[in-house]
Amino acid sequence: MTAAPPPAADELLAIAARATAADRVEPFSEATRLALRHTEPQHVIRTDGAVTAGAYVADDGSAEIVVDPDHRRRGHGERLATEVLEQRPDARLWAHGDLLGARAIADKLGLQVVRNLWQMRRAVDADPQIAAPQVPEGFTARTFRPGDEDAWLDLNARAFVHHPEQGRMTRADLDERMSEEWWDPQGLILIVDDTTGDPAASAPPPAEARGLAPAGIVASHWTKIEPADPAEGEVYVVAVDPGRQGHGLGKVVTALGLQHLKSRGVQRISLYVEGDNEPAVATYTRLGFARSAVDVMYARP
């Protein structure tokens, strides 16, 4: 009796690992890699029964395609992109690293660039030096504790209300990331407003006031260090409540996260930022970051 082939998602994740080694660029985002643990890809190409290429389309229409390095230049990428667009005309296709092959497919299908996501990087010992910031009076900085989950999700939703991915994070999404090997509660730095209470305190937090984030969390910096590459740390998510702008909390919580990563012994620090977010790019540039890579999203005009 012939053994059943492994799920297409498993095969596709293995192909993504081979593509990363060949291109030095990951073809799938973290969200897609997590989704493929429990969801089959909608489009696959098989050769002699084995998956050699595939595409995953998220609920919001963003799509990612990968082709096995040993099966390229056979039209698989164009075929998958065409299939995705036929089923989802509003689909937006990521090209991580903006590789030449992806550009060629986009040109052939008449797609246009609709988004640029920059990766920026700096050496830990680069200028300016990473120093401990002064937390403004009336606020306290601490790390994540059990009980902070819902208050942090509320802050995240407020801070990223217009962001196409981050603002939709659910409790299940958060729990999944907190179950990852890289999760470290000490790496999620919070700033709490002393006047509105602490979500991890034993007493019930006061009611939400003046449109501020409930339970006192007004800013956070979630850092990340992958065990596979402990020399690099990431500015994973920086969030500031829109109702507390003007206190310098973003600068403070960013510096606290950078200081934490330095204390963990990383040699490099990276982050992702929208290429058209000029204020954020300017801020990170002043902190010593420089663009190191770009991910491009293509869509029909």
PDB file of C-alpha atoms in Angstrom:
ATOM      1  CA  MET A   1       0.000   0.000   0.000  1.00  0.00           C
ATOM      2  CA  THR A   2       1.413   3.392  -1.005  1.00  0.00           C
ATOM      3  CA  ALA A   3       1.921   5.829   1.877  1.00  0.00           C
ATOM      4  CA  ALA A   4      -0.083   9.031   1.732  1.00  0.00           C
ATOM      5  CA  PRO A   5       1.944  12.139   0.866  1.00  0.00           C
ATOM      6  CA  PRO A   6       2.552  14.648   3.668  1.00  0.00           C
ATOM      7  CA  PRO A   7       0.198  17.617   3.883  1.00  0.00           C
ATOM      8  CA  ALA A   8       0.921  20.238   1.256  1.00  0.00           C
ATOM      9  CA  ALA A   9       1.504  22.827   3.968  1.00  0.00           C
ATOM     10  CA  ASP A  10       4.377  20.802   5.420  1.00  0.00           C
ATOM     11  CA  GLU A  11       5.936  20.404   1.991  1.00  0.00           C
ATOM     12  CA  LEU A  12       5.510  24.107   1.273  1.00  0.00           C
ATOM     13  CA  LEU A  13       7.200  25.110   4.526  1.00  0.00           C
ATOM     14  CA  ALA A  14      10.113  22.837   3.633  1.00  0.00           C
ATOM     15  CA  ILE A  15      10.321  24.494   0.201  1.00  0.00           C
ATOM     16  CA  ALA A  16      10.299  27.905   1.896  1.00  0.00           C
ATOM     17  CA  ALA A  17      13.283  26.859   4.007  1.00  0.00           C
ATOM     18  CA  ARG A  18      15.193  25.798   0.879  1.00  0.00           C
ATOM     19  CA  ALA A  19      14.259  29.045  -0.878  1.00  0.00           C
ATOM     20  CA  THR A  20      15.480  31.057   2.110  1.00  0.00           C
ATOM     21  CA  ALA A  21      18.842  29.280   1.951  1.00  0.00           C
ATOM     22  CA  ALA A  22      19.115  29.886  -1.805  1.00  0.00           C
ATOM     23  CA  ASP A  23      17.924  33.515  -1.901  1.00  0.00           C
ATOM     24  CA  ARG A  24      18.930  34.652   1.591  1.00  0.00           C
ATOM     25  CA  VAL A  25      15.407  36.060   1.788  1.00  0.00           C
ATOM     26  CA  GLU A  26      12.447  34.385   3.477  1.00  0.00           C
ATOM     27  CA  PRO A  27       9.555  33.992   0.991  1.00  0.00           C
ATOM     28  CA  PHE A  28       6.930  33.787   3.739  1.00  0.00           C
ATOM     29  CA  SER A  29       6.098  36.213   6.518  1.00  0.00           C
ATOM     30  CA  GLU A  30       5.794  35.047  10.104  1.00  0.00           C
ATOM     31  CA  ALA A  31       1.996  35.214   9.834  1.00  0.00           C
ATOM     32  CA  THR A  32       1.994  32.865   6.833  1.00  0.00           C
ATOM     33  CA  ARG A  33       4.395  30.419   8.464  1.00  0.00           C
ATOM     34  CA  LEU A  34       2.141  30.261  11.512  1.00  0.00           C
ATOM     35  CA  ALA A  35      -1.001  29.910   9.395  1.00  0.00           C
ATOM     36  CA  LEU A  36       0.474  27.004   7.438  1.00  0.00           C
ATOM     37  CA  ARG A  37       0.782  25.025  10.645  1.00  0.00           C
ATOM     38  CA  HIS A  38      -2.963  24.522  10.652  1.00  0.00           C
ATOM     39  CA  THR A  39      -4.165  25.601   7.193  1.00  0.00           C
ATOM     40  CA  GLU A  40      -3.493  24.049   3.817  1.00  0.00           C
ATOM     41  CA  PRO A  41      -2.317  26.355   0.993  1.00  0.00           C
ATOM     42  CA  GLN A  42      -4.985  27.233  -1.566  1.00  0.00           C
ATOM     43  CA  HIS A  43      -2.720  26.781  -4.617  1.00  0.00           C
ATOM     44  CA  VAL A  44      -0.012  24.159  -5.155  1.00  0.00           C
ATOM     45  CA  ILE A  45       1.896  22.735  -8.103  1.00  0.00           C
ATOM     46  CA  ARG A  46       3.036  19.131  -7.901  1.00  0.00           C
ATOM     47  CA  THR A  47       5.762  17.427  -9.913  1.00  0.00           C
ATOM     48  CA  ASP A  48       5.812  13.626  -9.784  1.00  0.00           C
ATOM     49  CA  GLY A  49       3.465  13.798  -6.813  1.00  0.00           C
ATOM     50  CA  ALA A  50       5.586  16.162  -4.754  1.00  0.00           C
ATOM     51  CA  VAL A  51       4.792  19.818  -4.138  1.00  0.00           C
ATOM     52  CA  THR A  52       7.269  22.019  -5.992  1.00  0.00           C
ATOM     53  CA  ALA A  53       5.554  25.408  -5.678  1.00  0.00           C
ATOM     54  CA  GLY A  54       2.621  26.962  -3.886  1.00  0.00           C
ATOM     55  CA  ALA A  55       0.798  30.079  -2.805  1.00  0.00           C
ATOM     56  CA  TYR A  56      -0.931  31.047   0.415  1.00  0.00           C
ATOM     57  CA  VAL A  57      -3.632  33.741   0.402  1.00  0.00           C
ATOM     58  CA  ALA A  58      -4.620  35.374   3.690  1.00  0.00           C
ATOM     59  CA  ASP A  59      -8.178  36.434   4.474  1.00  0.00           C
ATOM     60  CA  ASP A  60      -7.319  40.061   3.686  1.00  0.00           C
ATOM     61  CA  GLY A  61      -6.170  39.135   0.164  1.00  0.00           C
ATOM     62  CA  SER A  62      -2.425  39.403   0.757  1.00  0.00           C
ATOM     63  CA  ALA A  63      -0.638  36.492  -0.916  1.00  0.00           C
ATOM     64  CA  GLU A  64       2.801  34.904  -0.886  1.00  0.00           C
ATOM     65  CA  ILE A  65       4.285  32.515  -3.431  1.00  0.00           C
ATOM     66  CA  VAL A  66       7.272  30.206  -3.246  1.00  0.00           C
ATOM     67  CA  VAL A  67       8.879  27.984  -5.886  1.00  0.00           C
ATOM     68  CA  ASP A  68      11.397  25.288  -5.050  1.00  0.00           C
ATOM     69  CA  PRO A  69      14.880  26.458  -6.165  1.00  0.00           C
ATOM     70  CA  ASP A  70      15.325  23.227  -8.145  1.00  0.00           C
ATOM     71  CA  HIS A  71      12.114  23.829 -10.132  1.00  0.00           C
ATOM     72  CA  ARG A  72      12.408  27.447 -11.137  1.00  0.00           C
ATOM     73  CA  ARG A  73      12.294  28.980 -14.630  1.00  0.00           C
ATOM     74  CA  ARG A  74       9.420  26.680 -15.585  1.00  0.00           C
ATOM     75  CA  GLY A  75       6.634  29.244 -15.275  1.00  0.00           C
ATOM     76  CA  HIS A  76       5.438  28.047 -11.867  1.00  0.00           C
ATOM     77  CA  GLY A  77       5.558  31.496 -10.261  1.00  0.00           C
ATOM     78  CA  GLU A  78       3.611  33.163 -13.070  1.00  0.00           C
ATOM     79  CA  ARG A  79       1.061  30.341 -13.132  1.00  0.00           C
ATOM     80  CA  LEU A  80       0.445  30.645  -9.382  1.00  0.00           C
ATOM     81  CA  ALA A  81       0.198  34.439  -9.510  1.00  0.00           C
ATOM     82  CA  THR A  82      -2.302  34.170 -12.362  1.00  0.00           C
ATOM     83  CA  GLU A  83      -4.401  31.607 -10.473  1.00  0.00           C
ATOM     84  CA  VAL A  84      -4.447  33.762  -7.343  1.00  0.00           C
ATOM     85  CA  LEU A  85      -5.544  36.852  -9.271  1.00  0.00           C
ATOM     86  CA  GLU A  86      -8.218  34.930 -11.154  1.00  0.00           C
ATOM     87  CA  GLN A  87      -9.786  33.822  -7.887  1.00  0.00           C
ATOM     88  CA  ARG A  88      -9.041  37.041  -5.970  1.00  0.00           C
ATOM     89  CA  PRO A  89      -8.795  39.982  -8.415  1.00  0.00           C
ATOM     90  CA  ASP A  90      -8.135  42.253  -5.421  1.00  0.00           C
ATOM     91  CA  ALA A  91      -5.224  40.109  -4.219  1.00  0.00           C
ATOM     92  CA  ARG A  92      -1.968  41.818  -3.286  1.00  0.00           C
ATOM     93  CA  LEU A  93       1.169  39.750  -3.852  1.00  0.00           C
ATOM     94  CA  TRP A  94       4.227  40.094  -1.649  1.00  0.00           C
ATOM     95  CA  ALA A  95       7.687  39.968  -3.202  1.00  0.00           C
ATOM     96  CA  HIS A  96      10.034  39.653  -0.251  1.00  0.00           C
ATOM     97  CA  GLY A  97      13.404  41.065  -1.164  1.00  0.00           C
ATOM     98  CA  ASP A  98      11.939  42.393  -4.434  1.00  0.00           C
ATOM     99  CA  LEU A  99      13.892  39.742  -6.355  1.00  0.00           C
ATOM    100  CA  LEU A 100      14.316  39.994 -10.121  1.00  0.00           C
ATOM    101  CA  GLY A 101      12.105  36.954 -10.778  1.00  0.00           C
ATOM    102  CA  ALA A 102       9.216  38.536  -8.886  1.00  0.00           C
ATOM    103  CA  ARG A 103       9.661  41.818 -10.750  1.00  0.00           C
ATOM    104  CA  ALA A 104       9.546  40.016 -14.084  1.00  0.00           C
ATOM    105  CA  ILE A 105       6.281  38.266 -13.182  1.00  0.00           C
ATOM    106  CA  ALA A 106       4.750  41.532 -11.963  1.00  0.00           C
ATOM    107  CA  ASP A 107       5.713  43.292 -15.210  1.00  0.00           C
ATOM    108  CA  LYS A 108       4.301  40.479 -17.341  1.00  0.00           C
ATOM    109  CA  LEU A 109       0.980  40.503 -15.447  1.00  0.00           C
ATOM    110  CA  GLY A 110       0.722  44.291 -15.438  1.00  0.00           C
ATOM    111  CA  LEU A 111       0.956  44.623 -11.653  1.00  0.00           C
ATOM    112  CA  GLN A 112       1.973  47.801  -9.857  1.00  0.00           C
ATOM    113  CA  VAL A 113       3.783  48.432  -6.595  1.00  0.00           C
ATOM    114  CA  VAL A 114       1.253  49.372  -3.890  1.00  0.00           C
ATOM    115  CA  ARG A 115       3.409  49.038  -0.774  1.00  0.00           C
ATOM    116  CA  ASN A 116       7.060  49.086   0.285  1.00  0.00           C
ATOM    117  CA  LEU A 117       8.113  47.561   3.584  1.00  0.00           C
ATOM    118  CA  TRP A 118      11.665  48.421   4.590  1.00  0.00           C
ATOM    119  CA  GLN A 119      13.959  46.382   6.766  1.00  0.00           C
ATOM    120  CA  MET A 120      16.392  48.591   8.645  1.00  0.00           C
ATOM    121  CA  ARG A 121      19.395  47.396  10.641  1.00  0.00           C
ATOM    122  CA  ARG A 122      22.139  48.745  12.870  1.00  0.00           C
ATOM    123  CA  ALA A 123      25.089  47.296  14.761  1.00  0.00           C
ATOM    124  CA  VAL A 124      24.688  47.375  18.527  1.00  0.00           C
ATOM    125  CA  ASP A 125      27.962  49.271  18.932  1.00  0.00           C
ATOM    126  CA  ALA A 126      27.204  51.777  16.151  1.00  0.00           C
ATOM    127  CA  ASP A 127      26.708  55.476  16.821  1.00  0.00           C
ATOM    128  CA  PRO A 128      24.627  56.793  18.442  1.00  0.00           C
ATOM    129  CA  GLN A 129      25.299  54.663  21.494  1.00  0.00           C
ATOM    130  CA  ILE A 130      22.341  52.893  23.084  1.00  0.00           C
ATOM    131  CA  ALA A 131      21.729  54.542  26.460  1.00  0.00           C
ATOM    132  CA  ALA A 132      19.123  54.199  29.204  1.00  0.00           C
ATOM    133  CA  PRO A 133      16.331  56.767  28.732  1.00  0.00           C
ATOM    134  CA  GLN A 134      14.508  58.689  31.432  1.00  0.00           C
ATOM    135  CA  VAL A 135      10.890  57.591  31.863  1.00  0.00           C
ATOM    136  CA  PRO A 136       8.656  60.699  32.186  1.00  0.00           C
ATOM    137  CA  GLU A 137       7.182  61.510  35.577  1.00  0.00           C
ATOM    138  CA  GLY A 138       3.799  59.873  36.113  1.00  0.00           C
ATOM    139  CA  PHE A 139       4.737  56.753  34.148  1.00  0.00           C
ATOM    140  CA  THR A 140       6.430  53.482  35.090  1.00  0.00           C
ATOM    141  CA  ALA A 141       8.339  51.085  32.844  1.00  0.00           C
ATOM    142  CA  ARG A 142       8.172  47.351  33.508  1.00  0.00           C
ATOM    143  CA  THR A 143       8.089  44.063  31.624  1.00  0.00           C
ATOM    144  CA  PHE A 144       5.111  41.911  30.665  1.00  0.00           C
ATOM    145  CA  ARG A 145       3.285  39.941  33.351  1.00  0.00           C
ATOM    146  CA  PRO A 146       0.436  37.428  33.180  1.00  0.00           C
ATOM    147  CA  GLY A 147      -2.774  39.417  33.131  1.00  0.00           C
ATOM    148  CA  ASP A 148      -1.483  42.031  30.683  1.00  0.00           C
ATOM    149  CA  GLU A 149      -2.760  40.222  27.588  1.00  0.00           C
ATOM    150  CA  ASP A 150      -6.083  41.964  27.008  1.00  0.00           C
ATOM    151  CA  ALA A 151      -4.797  45.430  27.922  1.00  0.00           C
ATOM    152  CA  TRP A 152      -1.861  44.992  25.549  1.00  0.00           C
ATOM    153  CA  LEU A 153      -4.185  43.854  22.733  1.00  0.00           C
ATOM    154  CA  ASP A 154      -6.333  46.933  23.301  1.00  0.00           C
ATOM    155  CA  LEU A 155      -3.274  49.185  23.099  1.00  0.00           C
ATOM    156  CA  ASN A 156      -2.091  47.373  19.971  1.00  0.00           C
ATOM    157  CA  ALA A 157      -5.476  47.793  18.267  1.00  0.00           C
ATOM    158  CA  ARG A 158      -5.517  51.506  19.078  1.00  0.00           C
ATOM    159  CA  ALA A 159      -1.960  52.103  17.929  1.00  0.00           C
ATOM    160  CA  PHE A 160      -2.378  50.182  14.654  1.00  0.00           C
ATOM    161  CA  VAL A 161      -6.008  50.926  13.822  1.00  0.00           C
ATOM    162  CA  HIS A 162      -5.056  51.674  10.195  1.00  0.00           C
ATOM    163  CA  HIS A 163      -2.342  49.029   9.828  1.00  0.00           C
ATOM    164  CA  PRO A 164      -3.291  46.236   7.383  1.00  0.00           C
ATOM    165  CA  GLU A 165      -1.921  43.406   9.566  1.00  0.00           C
ATOM    166  CA  GLN A 166      -0.824  44.405  13.043  1.00  0.00           C
ATOM    167  CA  GLY A 167      -4.058  46.099  14.081  1.00  0.00           C
ATOM    168  CA  ARG A 168      -6.072  42.893  13.630  1.00  0.00           C
ATOM    169  CA  MET A 169      -4.111  40.783  16.109  1.00  0.00           C
ATOM    170  CA  THR A 170      -6.433  38.643  18.242  1.00  0.00           C
ATOM    171  CA  ARG A 171      -5.957  36.880  21.566  1.00  0.00           C
ATOM    172  CA  ALA A 172      -5.430  33.632  19.660  1.00  0.00           C
ATOM    173  CA  ASP A 173      -2.719  35.305  17.561  1.00  0.00           C
ATOM    174  CA  LEU A 174      -1.045  36.609  20.711  1.00  0.00           C
ATOM    175  CA  ASP A 175      -1.240  33.245  22.459  1.00  0.00           C
ATOM    176  CA  GLU A 176       0.281  31.530  19.427  1.00  0.00           C
ATOM    177  CA  ARG A 177       3.247  33.898  19.421  1.00  0.00           C
ATOM    178  CA  MET A 178       3.664  33.542  23.160  1.00  0.00           C
ATOM    179  CA  SER A 179       3.975  29.784  22.663  1.00  0.00           C
ATOM    180  CA  GLU A 180       6.891  30.226  20.267  1.00  0.00           C
ATOM    181  CA  GLU A 181      10.396  29.263  21.342  1.00  0.00           C
ATOM    182  CA  TRP A 182      11.588  32.864  21.011  1.00  0.00           C
ATOM    183  CA  TRP A 183       8.946  34.300  23.382  1.00  0.00           C
ATOM    184  CA  ASP A 184      10.460  36.063  26.384  1.00  0.00           C
ATOM    185  CA  PRO A 185       8.224  38.113  28.712  1.00  0.00           C
ATOM    186  CA  GLN A 186      11.285  40.139  29.707  1.00  0.00           C
ATOM    187  CA  GLY A 187      11.523  41.229  26.086  1.00  0.00           C
ATOM    188  CA  LEU A 188       8.084  42.868  26.070  1.00  0.00           C
ATOM    189  CA  ILE A 189       8.599  46.244  27.740  1.00  0.00           C
ATOM    190  CA  LEU A 190       5.555  48.196  28.860  1.00  0.00           C
ATOM    191  CA  ILE A 191       5.012  51.778  29.998  1.00  0.00           C
ATOM    192  CA  VAL A 192       2.146  52.149  32.451  1.00  0.00           C
ATOM    193  CA  ASP A 193       0.334  55.373  33.327  1.00  0.00           C
ATOM    194  CA  ASP A 194       0.517  55.550  37.126  1.00  0.00           C
ATOM    195  CA  THR A 195      -2.803  57.420  37.308  1.00  0.00           C
ATOM    196  CA  THR A 196      -4.929  54.788  35.533  1.00  0.00           C
ATOM    197  CA  GLY A 197      -3.837  51.621  37.256  1.00  0.00           C
ATOM    198  CA  ASP A 198      -1.824  48.532  36.405  1.00  0.00           C
ATOM    199  CA  PRO A 199      -3.477  45.590  34.587  1.00  0.00           C
ATOM    200  CA  ALA A 200      -1.318  43.035  36.394  1.00  0.00           C
ATOM    201  CA  ALA A 201      -2.115  44.409  39.838  1.00  0.00           C
ATOM    202  CA  SER A 202      -4.333  42.384  42.149  1.00  0.00           C
ATOM    203  CA  ALA A 203      -6.923  45.153  42.473  1.00  0.00           C
ATOM    204  CA  PRO A 204      -9.381  45.683  39.590  1.00  0.00           C
ATOM    205  CA  PRO A 205      -8.187  48.451  37.239  1.00  0.00           C
ATOM    206  CA  PRO A 206     -10.117  51.710  37.139  1.00  0.00           C
ATOM    207  CA  ALA A 207     -12.566  52.420  34.366  1.00  0.00           C
ATOM    208  CA  GLU A 208     -11.287  53.696  31.036  1.00  0.00           C
ATOM    209  CA  ALA A 209     -10.937  57.485  31.085  1.00  0.00           C
ATOM    210  CA  ARG A 210     -10.629  60.201  28.448  1.00  0.00           C
ATOM    211  CA  GLY A 211     -10.249  57.709  25.578  1.00  0.00           C
ATOM    212  CA  LEU A 212      -6.975  56.318  26.918  1.00  0.00           C
ATOM    213  CA  ALA A 213      -5.967  52.680  26.793  1.00  0.00           C
ATOM    214  CA  PRO A 214      -7.634  50.865  29.698  1.00  0.00           C
ATOM    215  CA  ALA A 215      -5.682  49.472  32.611  1.00  0.00           C
ATOM    216  CA  GLY A 216      -2.827  51.926  32.250  1.00  0.00           C
ATOM    217  CA  ILE A 217      -0.674  50.449  29.452  1.00  0.00           C
ATOM    218  CA  VAL A 218       0.097  53.410  27.188  1.00  0.00           C
ATOM    219  CA  ALA A 219       3.173  52.207  25.266  1.00  0.00           C
ATOM    220  CA  SER A 220       5.039  48.977  24.607  1.00  0.00           C
ATOM    221  CA  HIS A 221       8.080  47.636  22.800  1.00  0.00           C
ATOM    222  CA  TRP A 222       8.040  43.941  21.971  1.00  0.00           C
ATOM    223  CA  THR A 223      11.515  42.692  21.118  1.00  0.00           C
ATOM    224  CA  LYS A 224      12.412  39.377  19.534  1.00  0.00           C
ATOM    225  CA  ILE A 225      15.503  37.162  19.395  1.00  0.00           C
ATOM    226  CA  GLU A 226      15.247  34.010  17.315  1.00  0.00           C
ATOM    227  CA  PRO A 227      17.118  31.076  18.922  1.00  0.00           C
ATOM    228  CA  ALA A 228      18.430  30.149  15.460  1.00  0.00           C
ATOM    229  CA  ASP A 229      20.224  33.514  15.226  1.00  0.00           C
ATOM    230  CA  PRO A 230      20.977  34.843  18.722  1.00  0.00           C
ATOM    231  CA  ALA A 231      23.352  37.447  17.264  1.00  0.00           C
ATOM    232  CA  GLU A 232      20.409  39.438  15.874  1.00  0.00           C
ATOM    233  CA  GLY A 233      17.609  41.055  17.807  1.00  0.00           C
ATOM    234  CA  GLU A 234      14.485  42.595  16.347  1.00  0.00           C
ATOM    235  CA  VAL A 235      12.346  45.592  17.154  1.00  0.00           C
ATOM    236  CA  TYR A 236       9.242  43.438  16.762  1.00  0.00           C
ATOM    237  CA  VAL A 237       6.367  45.810  17.630  1.00  0.00           C
ATOM    238  CA  VAL A 238       6.438  49.348  19.044  1.00  0.00           C
ATOM    239  CA  ALA A 239       3.028  50.707  20.050  1.00  0.00           C
ATOM    240  CA  VAL A 240       2.006  54.030  21.592  1.00  0.00           C
ATOM    241  CA  ASP A 241      -1.581  54.904  22.479  1.00  0.00           C
ATOM    242  CA  PRO A 242      -2.749  57.706  20.148  1.00  0.00           C
ATOM    243  CA  GLY A 243      -4.286  59.477  23.121  1.00  0.00           C
ATOM    244  CA  ARG A 244      -0.890  59.814  24.793  1.00  0.00           C
ATOM    245  CA  GLN A 245       1.107  61.329  21.956  1.00  0.00           C
ATOM    246  CA  GLY A 246       3.325  64.265  22.913  1.00  0.00           C
ATOM    247  CA  HIS A 247       4.896  62.723  26.016  1.00  0.00           C
ATOM    248  CA  GLY A 248       7.877  61.225  24.193  1.00  0.00           C
ATOM    249  CA  LEU A 249       6.739  57.729  25.134  1.00  0.00           C
ATOM    250  CA  GLY A 250       7.589  56.266  21.728  1.00  0.00           C
ATOM    251  CA  LYS A 251      11.186  57.421  21.970  1.00  0.00           C
ATOM    252  CA  VAL A 252      11.483  56.190  25.547  1.00  0.00           C
ATOM    253  CA  VAL A 253       9.981  52.745  25.009  1.00  0.00           C
ATOM    254  CA  THR A 254      12.015  52.266  21.817  1.00  0.00           C
ATOM    255  CA  ALA A 255      15.229  53.076  23.688  1.00  0.00           C
ATOM    256  CA  LEU A 256      14.264  50.714  26.522  1.00  0.00           C
ATOM    257  CA  GLY A 257      13.804  47.895  24.015  1.00  0.00           C
ATOM    258  CA  LEU A 258      17.113  48.616  22.310  1.00  0.00           C
ATOM    259  CA  GLN A 259      18.838  48.614  25.684  1.00  0.00           C
ATOM    260  CA  HIS A 260      17.229  45.262  26.506  1.00  0.00           C
ATOM    261  CA  LEU A 261      18.458  43.730  23.235  1.00  0.00           C
ATOM    262  CA  LYS A 262      21.959  45.027  23.900  1.00  0.00           C
ATOM    263  CA  SER A 263      21.887  43.478  27.376  1.00  0.00           C
ATOM    264  CA  ARG A 264      21.061  40.126  25.767  1.00  0.00           C
ATOM    265  CA  GLY A 265      24.324  40.226  23.821  1.00  0.00           C
ATOM    266  CA  VAL A 266      23.018  40.644  20.265  1.00  0.00           C
ATOM    267  CA  GLN A 267      25.387  42.120  17.703  1.00  0.00           C
ATOM    268  CA  ARG A 268      22.797  43.527  15.302  1.00  0.00           C
ATOM    269  CA  ILE A 269      19.309  44.952  15.677  1.00  0.00           C
ATOM    270  CA  SER A 270      16.756  44.983  12.848  1.00  0.00           C
ATOM    271  CA  LEU A 271      13.234  46.278  12.352  1.00  0.00           C
ATOM    272  CA  TYR A 272      10.525  46.643   9.709  1.00  0.00           C
ATOM    273  CA  VAL A 273       8.903  49.957   8.829  1.00  0.00           C
ATOM    274  CA  GLU A 274       6.638  51.175   6.051  1.00  0.00           C
ATOM    275  CA  GLY A 275       8.798  52.871   3.442  1.00  0.00           C
ATOM    276  CA  ASP A 276       6.400  55.797   3.100  1.00  0.00           C
ATOM    277  CA  ASN A 277       6.243  56.432   6.863  1.00  0.00           C
ATOM    278  CA  GLU A 278       8.664  59.337   6.704  1.00  0.00           C
ATOM    279  CA  PRO A 279       8.513  60.315  10.404  1.00  0.00           C
ATOM    280  CA  ALA A 280       9.249  56.735  11.530  1.00  0.00           C
ATOM    281  CA  VAL A 281      12.039  56.298   8.964  1.00  0.00           C
ATOM    282  CA  ALA A 282      13.565  59.593  10.117  1.00  0.00           C
ATOM    283  CA  THR A 283      13.365  58.528  13.768  1.00  0.00           C
ATOM    284  CA  TYR A 284      15.038  55.189  13.137  1.00  0.00           C
ATOM    285  CA  THR A 285      17.681  56.822  10.961  1.00  0.00           C
ATOM    286  CA  ARG A 286      18.561  59.168  13.832  1.00  0.00           C
ATOM    287  CA  LEU A 287      18.905  56.075  16.025  1.00  0.00           C
ATOM    288  CA  GLY A 288      21.555  54.708  13.662  1.00  0.00           C
ATOM    289  CA  PHE A 289      19.430  52.370  11.540  1.00  0.00           C
ATOM    290  CA  ALA A 290      19.901  52.137   7.767  1.00  0.00           C
ATOM    291  CA  ARG A 291      17.812  50.362   5.139  1.00  0.00           C
ATOM    292  CA  SER A 292      19.117  46.859   4.511  1.00  0.00           C
ATOM    293  CA  ALA A 293      16.329  45.245   2.448  1.00  0.00           C
ATOM    294  CA  VAL A 294      12.888  45.940   1.026  1.00  0.00           C
ATOM    295  CA  ASP A 295       9.730  43.879   0.607  1.00  0.00           C
ATOM    296  CA  VAL A 296       7.371  45.002  -2.154  1.00  0.00           C
ATOM    297  CA  MET A 297       3.658  44.349  -2.556  1.00  0.00           C
ATOM    298  CA  TYR A 298       2.190  44.176  -6.066  1.00  0.00           C
ATOM    299  CA  ALA A 299      -1.437  44.456  -7.166  1.00  0.00           C
ATOM    300  CA  ARG A 300      -3.529  45.172 -10.218  1.00  0.00           C
ATOM    301  CA  PRO A 301      -3.971  48.876 -11.008  1.00  0.00           C
TER     302      PRO A 301
END
